[in-house]
RNA sequence: GGUCGAUUAGCUCAGUGGUAGAGCACUGCAUUGACAUUGCAGGGGUCACUAGUUCGAACCUAGUAUCGACCACCA
């Protein structure tokens, strides 16, 4: 006999270990079986299980367990992602916290990377064990890590192949730069958030004191403003970037500025004697209706300006260093500004490298943080009188800058002033969208840097086609719109990261040899720029910036061969830029002892998603043609949340199709919901509303819960409020609900909608469901149900047994269909409803008289059916609740096998017996009707009542004979007999053609009973009227499908019959 | 601005042309019987609004209102 209750803690980990030890998670590799593969979205090595993972992996596990039971050769591919930035961040933080004054840079690259590996071995991957707690049936023996050697091989091969095809290239571009991590990031890793900002309006004086007539007109062409101006008005939210302006642009159609297009204006900041002049140009980009209609163009610090600058050949001056501080390098400002001036006036040629070397930050701003620089620039311009001035708003005492909306938009002087108003600088308070790094949280700076890019546009085309052709399907399908939308507008993918933790880029640089005409030394090496003098092992020589030649190959050995062939001499791998330059210099000056050309590997690593994008095939051994690869590519279903469609799904599609001969990586992409808290808020530590899945499995006390929710809050002052709420809501913390309850809840809520608002109450409900099944099994054991036998539907005698196996058949068919169609909620509710409402509430009760009765044959049949039906229920429930069902399987019979290895109930229609179903339907209805009436007329629960059945036909009479005992028992009757007429004053209910008569006239009040009948009659006549109206409509009868019409007629007849009988009953009562 | 979505019982949500559903909550009754982590019975909804298509609309179409997500944005 099993215990009184199921204790998840006593069994879950034990059962999991048994599965694992027995190799239950391995693919069968049965060549006759259909392969079925699911690639886990590799969690970050730094990660721990959150609700999103729990949902994601529950769904995958349901699919895998289901398909495994259906006989497929299943591989659920597990693993982890090295998560470049996230992991580097964790280890750097740890270094900082450990007190030592070591940081990443002082440690050096190799030592730091080694440290990260150490961390990974010790602390990484807790999430994989948490997945085991959830019951995930992954093929752990094939666990992969995106930084494993074999995956690195795949990464290098992909990179080199794409490079050789020209689909990966290096370019100087404006990229999103994270000043905190000091690396480029892709535009997906940027979060645009609306923040309070200001827009300043400044005057850029025209060169040489020139003036023009500035004319503003309204829509009708009436002149609203006309004045002489010696400046052009510019609006900006980032004044500090003015220092790098290359031009001012206006729209070609903007007549206000037509007189000054082509002229020069002055950037009103920096030392007066070296103010830079920049040209006023035209471009389609400026919107004449926004701001002043004139835009400053700072190509190196703004994505829109970058495009304008590129079109117009405007120099792009970089102003900041990699930490987001104003540059403090290069020659002094006066010298640089002079060169810039000649460039602006077209008197001097410029190229990228020359511009890049120019630091146009005036001395007083050098080394300032960008936000400090902004304040300083604003203050200086304003002090000098170049801010656009407007009348001070009345009423408000404070300056416009601190009063939202008070500094009205529009140009100065556009409204007439009644008196002489006080003037203040025009600063608009407005919401601006600002980019933040999704990991660092700092403001992202557009930076002009050399980076590696993937030509995503080319790769996207076949990936779009694959979805259009239906070779890969999104479920729910509306997600394909999101996919198309992004893929069709895809930008080049920046894949290089200035980090240390990740796949090194398989590129080595050597010096570029140019033609002998331009070469300027005996080795033909062209030095394009000078840098600082440096004391080197080769003497005090100049270090040189050298144009680099790229050697790209999977292994250094290949590069070594290519390079030495290219240079015609030995090459040597060097570790850093300094040594590289020294060696180039020494080499070129003939001072090198060994005459070896230095090669330096690219310092950068690849975007984490570059390696995750290969996951479906890199994990299966590619580029080797392994069995795993042949069998499990393409995968069946990718299960993920929508937030990584772009990051991951799109990249896997592009790279999978590219490298696997055009074959898509997966057939379906199931996009599941995001799990939120029960109020619909996104769970986040910072908000203090996180529910930890492990807490739900193991239980957690209220004190721990409070502590968890109040640590790491974004607003620590909210802690008392959160504590109060938690204590009120969960006074006893969480019970140990177990993994099964959590999984079932998630499955039941996994609809095709967007969000799941998870409530703990619901988990408790499904824990109770497990208890229900557990106790039903206990009941079966007490009654000596037979487990481990087979059932032949045709051999059954009792209609109740025929009925329950038919119900089971319907249930399992529904579950199969629903899972195949990714309707996990329907699957869960079908098996829930069957187990609780059909099996426990009815079948078990109906079986009691038989199991306690004297009919040995009936008893034996029922024991067999009861055991079998329960076993099949375990099977059907197993994908959802693997632990409790496996324990029940283990403990109900002497078994040597596992439930998870059983065959899914492939029941067929031979299990569904229509006449048994109708018969039991009648039994259930009869009992329910009697119970309902009893309750309505307040018959005491314990009282037994005599009931007779009037007007029964032959079939009903037969059913009464067969089921009399059980009906009497379940409806608490002391008599249940056929009769010709009802005694006066009895209480009646209608079941099909017959009237159920409760002979309890003495127990009830006639008036109340009449009222009860009237209520029912009222309801009935309403429905009848509706049906009559519909059936009376010729158009309905003519146009609606015949079966619908027939159905409605039947229903009408039935309702009329019931009404007539109840009316008679009412009249009889009234006549008394 | 573009795209996708939501609006159904007190709450959280299913349903998607043919009799409005679940879980929780609520009300009444039942206490040593597999299970109180229970059973029986019950109350509760103009399916956001308007117009259309249809024999028939919660469901399809168009529009309105409110709320949300993602993407892109005006310096």
Short mmCIF file of C-alpha atoms in Angstrom, two decimals, chain A residues 312-495:
data_model
loop_
_atom_site.label_atom_id
_atom_site.label_comp_id
_atom_site.label_asym_id
_atom_site.label_seq_id
_atom_site.Cartn_x
_atom_site.Cartn_y
_atom_site.Cartn_z
CA UNK A 312 27.83 64.78 -48.32
CA UNK A 313 31.47 63.85 -47.82
CA UNK A 314 31.44 65.64 -44.49
CA UNK A 315 34.32 64.75 -42.15
CA UNK A 316 33.33 62.81 -39.05
CA UNK A 317 35.32 63.86 -36.04
CA UNK A 318 35.38 61.45 -33.14
CA UNK A 319 35.27 63.26 -29.83
CA UNK A 320 35.23 60.55 -27.22
CA UNK A 321 37.38 57.73 -25.99
CA UNK A 322 36.22 54.22 -25.30
CA UNK A 323 35.09 55.15 -21.79
CA UNK A 324 32.84 57.93 -23.01
CA UNK A 325 35.18 60.70 -21.92
CA UNK A 326 36.16 63.60 -24.13
CA UNK A 327 39.35 62.69 -25.93
CA UNK A 328 42.60 63.73 -24.37
CA UNK A 329 45.06 62.56 -26.97
CA UNK A 330 46.82 63.85 -30.06
CA UNK A 331 48.03 67.32 -30.89
CA UNK A 332 46.76 70.41 -29.17
CA UNK A 333 43.47 71.89 -30.20
CA UNK A 334 44.73 74.97 -32.02
CA UNK A 335 46.79 72.94 -34.46
CA UNK A 336 44.05 70.42 -35.13
CA UNK A 337 41.40 73.09 -35.54
CA UNK A 338 43.49 74.78 -38.17
CA UNK A 339 43.67 71.59 -40.22
CA UNK A 340 39.93 71.08 -39.75
CA UNK A 341 39.34 74.59 -40.98
CA UNK A 342 41.29 74.00 -44.17
CA UNK A 343 39.32 70.76 -44.69
CA UNK A 344 36.01 72.55 -44.17
CA UNK A 345 36.97 75.13 -46.75
CA UNK A 346 38.03 72.46 -49.18
CA UNK A 347 41.65 73.51 -49.07
CA UNK A 348 42.98 70.26 -47.78
CA UNK A 349 42.35 66.62 -48.61
CA UNK A 350 41.41 64.26 -45.88
CA UNK A 351 40.99 60.56 -45.39
CA UNK A 352 39.59 58.32 -42.72
CA UNK A 353 42.81 57.77 -40.87
CA UNK A 354 43.73 61.40 -40.82
CA UNK A 355 40.32 62.41 -39.52
CA UNK A 356 40.39 59.67 -36.92
CA UNK A 357 43.65 60.98 -35.52
CA UNK A 358 42.32 64.52 -35.15
CA UNK A 359 41.14 65.43 -31.69
CA UNK A 360 38.91 68.46 -32.02
CA UNK A 361 38.08 68.72 -28.36
CA UNK A 362 39.21 72.13 -27.09
CA UNK A 363 41.69 71.91 -24.25
CA UNK A 364 39.27 72.98 -21.53
CA UNK A 365 36.95 70.05 -22.24
CA UNK A 366 39.55 67.35 -22.70
CA UNK A 367 39.26 64.43 -20.33
CA UNK A 368 35.80 65.42 -19.14
CA UNK A 369 33.05 62.88 -18.83
CA UNK A 370 30.58 63.36 -21.69
CA UNK A 371 27.84 64.57 -19.38
CA UNK A 372 30.19 67.00 -17.64
CA UNK A 373 31.29 68.24 -21.02
CA UNK A 374 27.67 68.85 -21.96
CA UNK A 375 27.12 71.09 -18.93
CA UNK A 376 30.31 72.98 -19.61
CA UNK A 377 29.49 73.56 -23.26
CA UNK A 378 25.98 74.79 -22.47
CA UNK A 379 27.28 77.11 -19.80
CA UNK A 380 29.99 78.53 -22.03
CA UNK A 381 27.72 79.16 -25.00
CA UNK A 382 25.06 80.74 -22.85
CA UNK A 383 27.56 82.93 -21.08
CA UNK A 384 28.81 84.16 -24.39
CA UNK A 385 25.32 85.09 -25.52
CA UNK A 386 24.88 82.53 -28.27
CA UNK A 387 21.88 80.81 -26.78
CA UNK A 388 18.60 81.58 -28.49
CA UNK A 389 16.66 83.78 -26.08
CA UNK A 390 12.93 83.85 -25.45
CA UNK A 391 10.74 85.89 -23.13
CA UNK A 392 10.64 84.48 -19.64
CA UNK A 393 7.31 82.77 -19.11
CA UNK A 394 5.19 84.83 -16.72
CA UNK A 395 3.70 83.20 -13.59
CA UNK A 396 6.52 80.69 -13.38
CA UNK A 397 9.36 81.92 -11.28
CA UNK A 398 11.72 79.14 -12.12
CA UNK A 399 13.72 78.98 -15.31
CA UNK A 400 12.16 77.17 -18.25
CA UNK A 401 14.75 74.43 -17.97
CA UNK A 402 13.22 73.13 -14.78
CA UNK A 403 9.60 73.51 -15.77
CA UNK A 404 8.33 70.85 -18.11
CA UNK A 405 6.57 72.27 -21.11
CA UNK A 406 7.02 75.88 -20.13
CA UNK A 407 9.76 76.64 -22.59
CA UNK A 408 7.49 76.55 -25.57
CA UNK A 409 8.74 75.24 -28.85
CA UNK A 410 9.16 77.61 -31.73
CA UNK A 411 11.70 80.17 -32.69
CA UNK A 412 12.58 83.22 -30.75
CA UNK A 413 10.55 86.22 -31.53
CA UNK A 414 7.73 84.35 -33.16
CA UNK A 415 5.22 85.90 -30.80
CA UNK A 416 4.78 89.63 -30.29
CA UNK A 417 5.77 90.94 -26.87
CA UNK A 418 3.46 93.43 -25.19
CA UNK A 419 6.09 94.93 -22.93
CA UNK A 420 9.81 94.53 -22.48
CA UNK A 421 10.07 91.03 -21.17
CA UNK A 422 12.97 89.42 -19.45
CA UNK A 423 14.72 87.07 -21.82
CA UNK A 424 15.96 83.60 -20.93
CA UNK A 425 17.74 80.91 -22.95
CA UNK A 426 15.40 78.64 -24.89
CA UNK A 427 15.65 75.17 -23.41
CA UNK A 428 12.82 72.80 -24.16
CA UNK A 429 12.07 70.08 -21.68
CA UNK A 430 11.10 67.05 -23.62
CA UNK A 431 11.02 63.32 -23.54
CA UNK A 432 13.80 61.92 -25.63
CA UNK A 433 14.58 58.36 -26.55
CA UNK A 434 17.93 57.42 -25.22
CA UNK A 435 19.81 54.20 -25.92
CA UNK A 436 20.98 52.10 -22.99
CA UNK A 437 23.11 48.98 -22.91
CA UNK A 438 20.85 46.10 -21.94
CA UNK A 439 23.55 44.65 -19.66
CA UNK A 440 25.41 47.70 -18.43
CA UNK A 441 22.52 50.11 -18.19
CA UNK A 442 24.71 53.02 -19.30
CA UNK A 443 23.94 55.37 -22.15
CA UNK A 444 25.18 53.91 -25.39
CA UNK A 445 27.43 56.10 -27.48
CA UNK A 446 27.56 55.85 -31.25
CA UNK A 447 31.24 55.37 -32.01
CA UNK A 448 33.16 55.23 -35.22
CA UNK A 449 35.27 52.10 -34.91
CA UNK A 450 36.64 49.19 -36.90
CA UNK A 451 34.46 46.16 -36.45
CA UNK A 452 33.61 42.87 -38.10
CA UNK A 453 30.22 42.60 -39.73
CA UNK A 454 28.13 39.82 -41.18
CA UNK A 455 26.29 40.61 -44.37
CA UNK A 456 22.98 39.71 -42.79
CA UNK A 457 20.92 40.96 -45.69
CA UNK A 458 22.30 38.28 -48.00
CA UNK A 459 21.90 35.52 -45.43
CA UNK A 460 18.40 36.66 -44.54
CA UNK A 461 16.97 36.12 -47.99
CA UNK A 462 16.89 32.31 -47.94
CA UNK A 463 15.87 32.44 -44.30
CA UNK A 464 12.85 34.55 -45.20
CA UNK A 465 12.02 32.25 -48.09
CA UNK A 466 12.10 29.21 -45.80
CA UNK A 467 9.32 30.63 -43.67
CA UNK A 468 7.35 31.88 -46.68
CA UNK A 469 7.52 28.39 -48.16
CA UNK A 470 6.36 26.88 -44.91
CA UNK A 471 9.52 24.83 -44.44
CA UNK A 472 9.68 26.41 -41.03
CA UNK A 473 6.44 27.38 -39.36
CA UNK A 474 5.87 29.72 -36.48
CA UNK A 475 3.32 28.69 -33.88
CA UNK A 476 1.25 30.77 -33.32
CA UNK A 477 1.67 31.77 -36.89
CA UNK A 478 1.28 35.52 -36.42
CA UNK A 479 4.86 35.59 -35.22
CA UNK A 480 6.01 35.19 -38.79
CA UNK A 481 5.05 38.82 -39.31
CA UNK A 482 7.48 39.87 -36.63
CA UNK A 483 10.13 37.68 -38.19
CA UNK A 484 9.58 39.06 -41.70
CA UNK A 485 9.46 42.57 -40.44
CA UNK A 486 12.87 42.30 -38.90
CA UNK A 487 14.49 40.09 -41.50
CA UNK A 488 13.39 42.29 -44.36
CA UNK A 489 14.91 45.35 -42.74
CA UNK A 490 17.93 43.65 -41.30
CA UNK A 491 21.09 45.66 -40.72
CA UNK A 492 24.64 44.40 -41.00
CA UNK A 493 25.33 42.36 -37.90
CA UNK A 494 28.24 43.64 -35.86
CA UNK A 495 29.87 40.47 -34.51
#
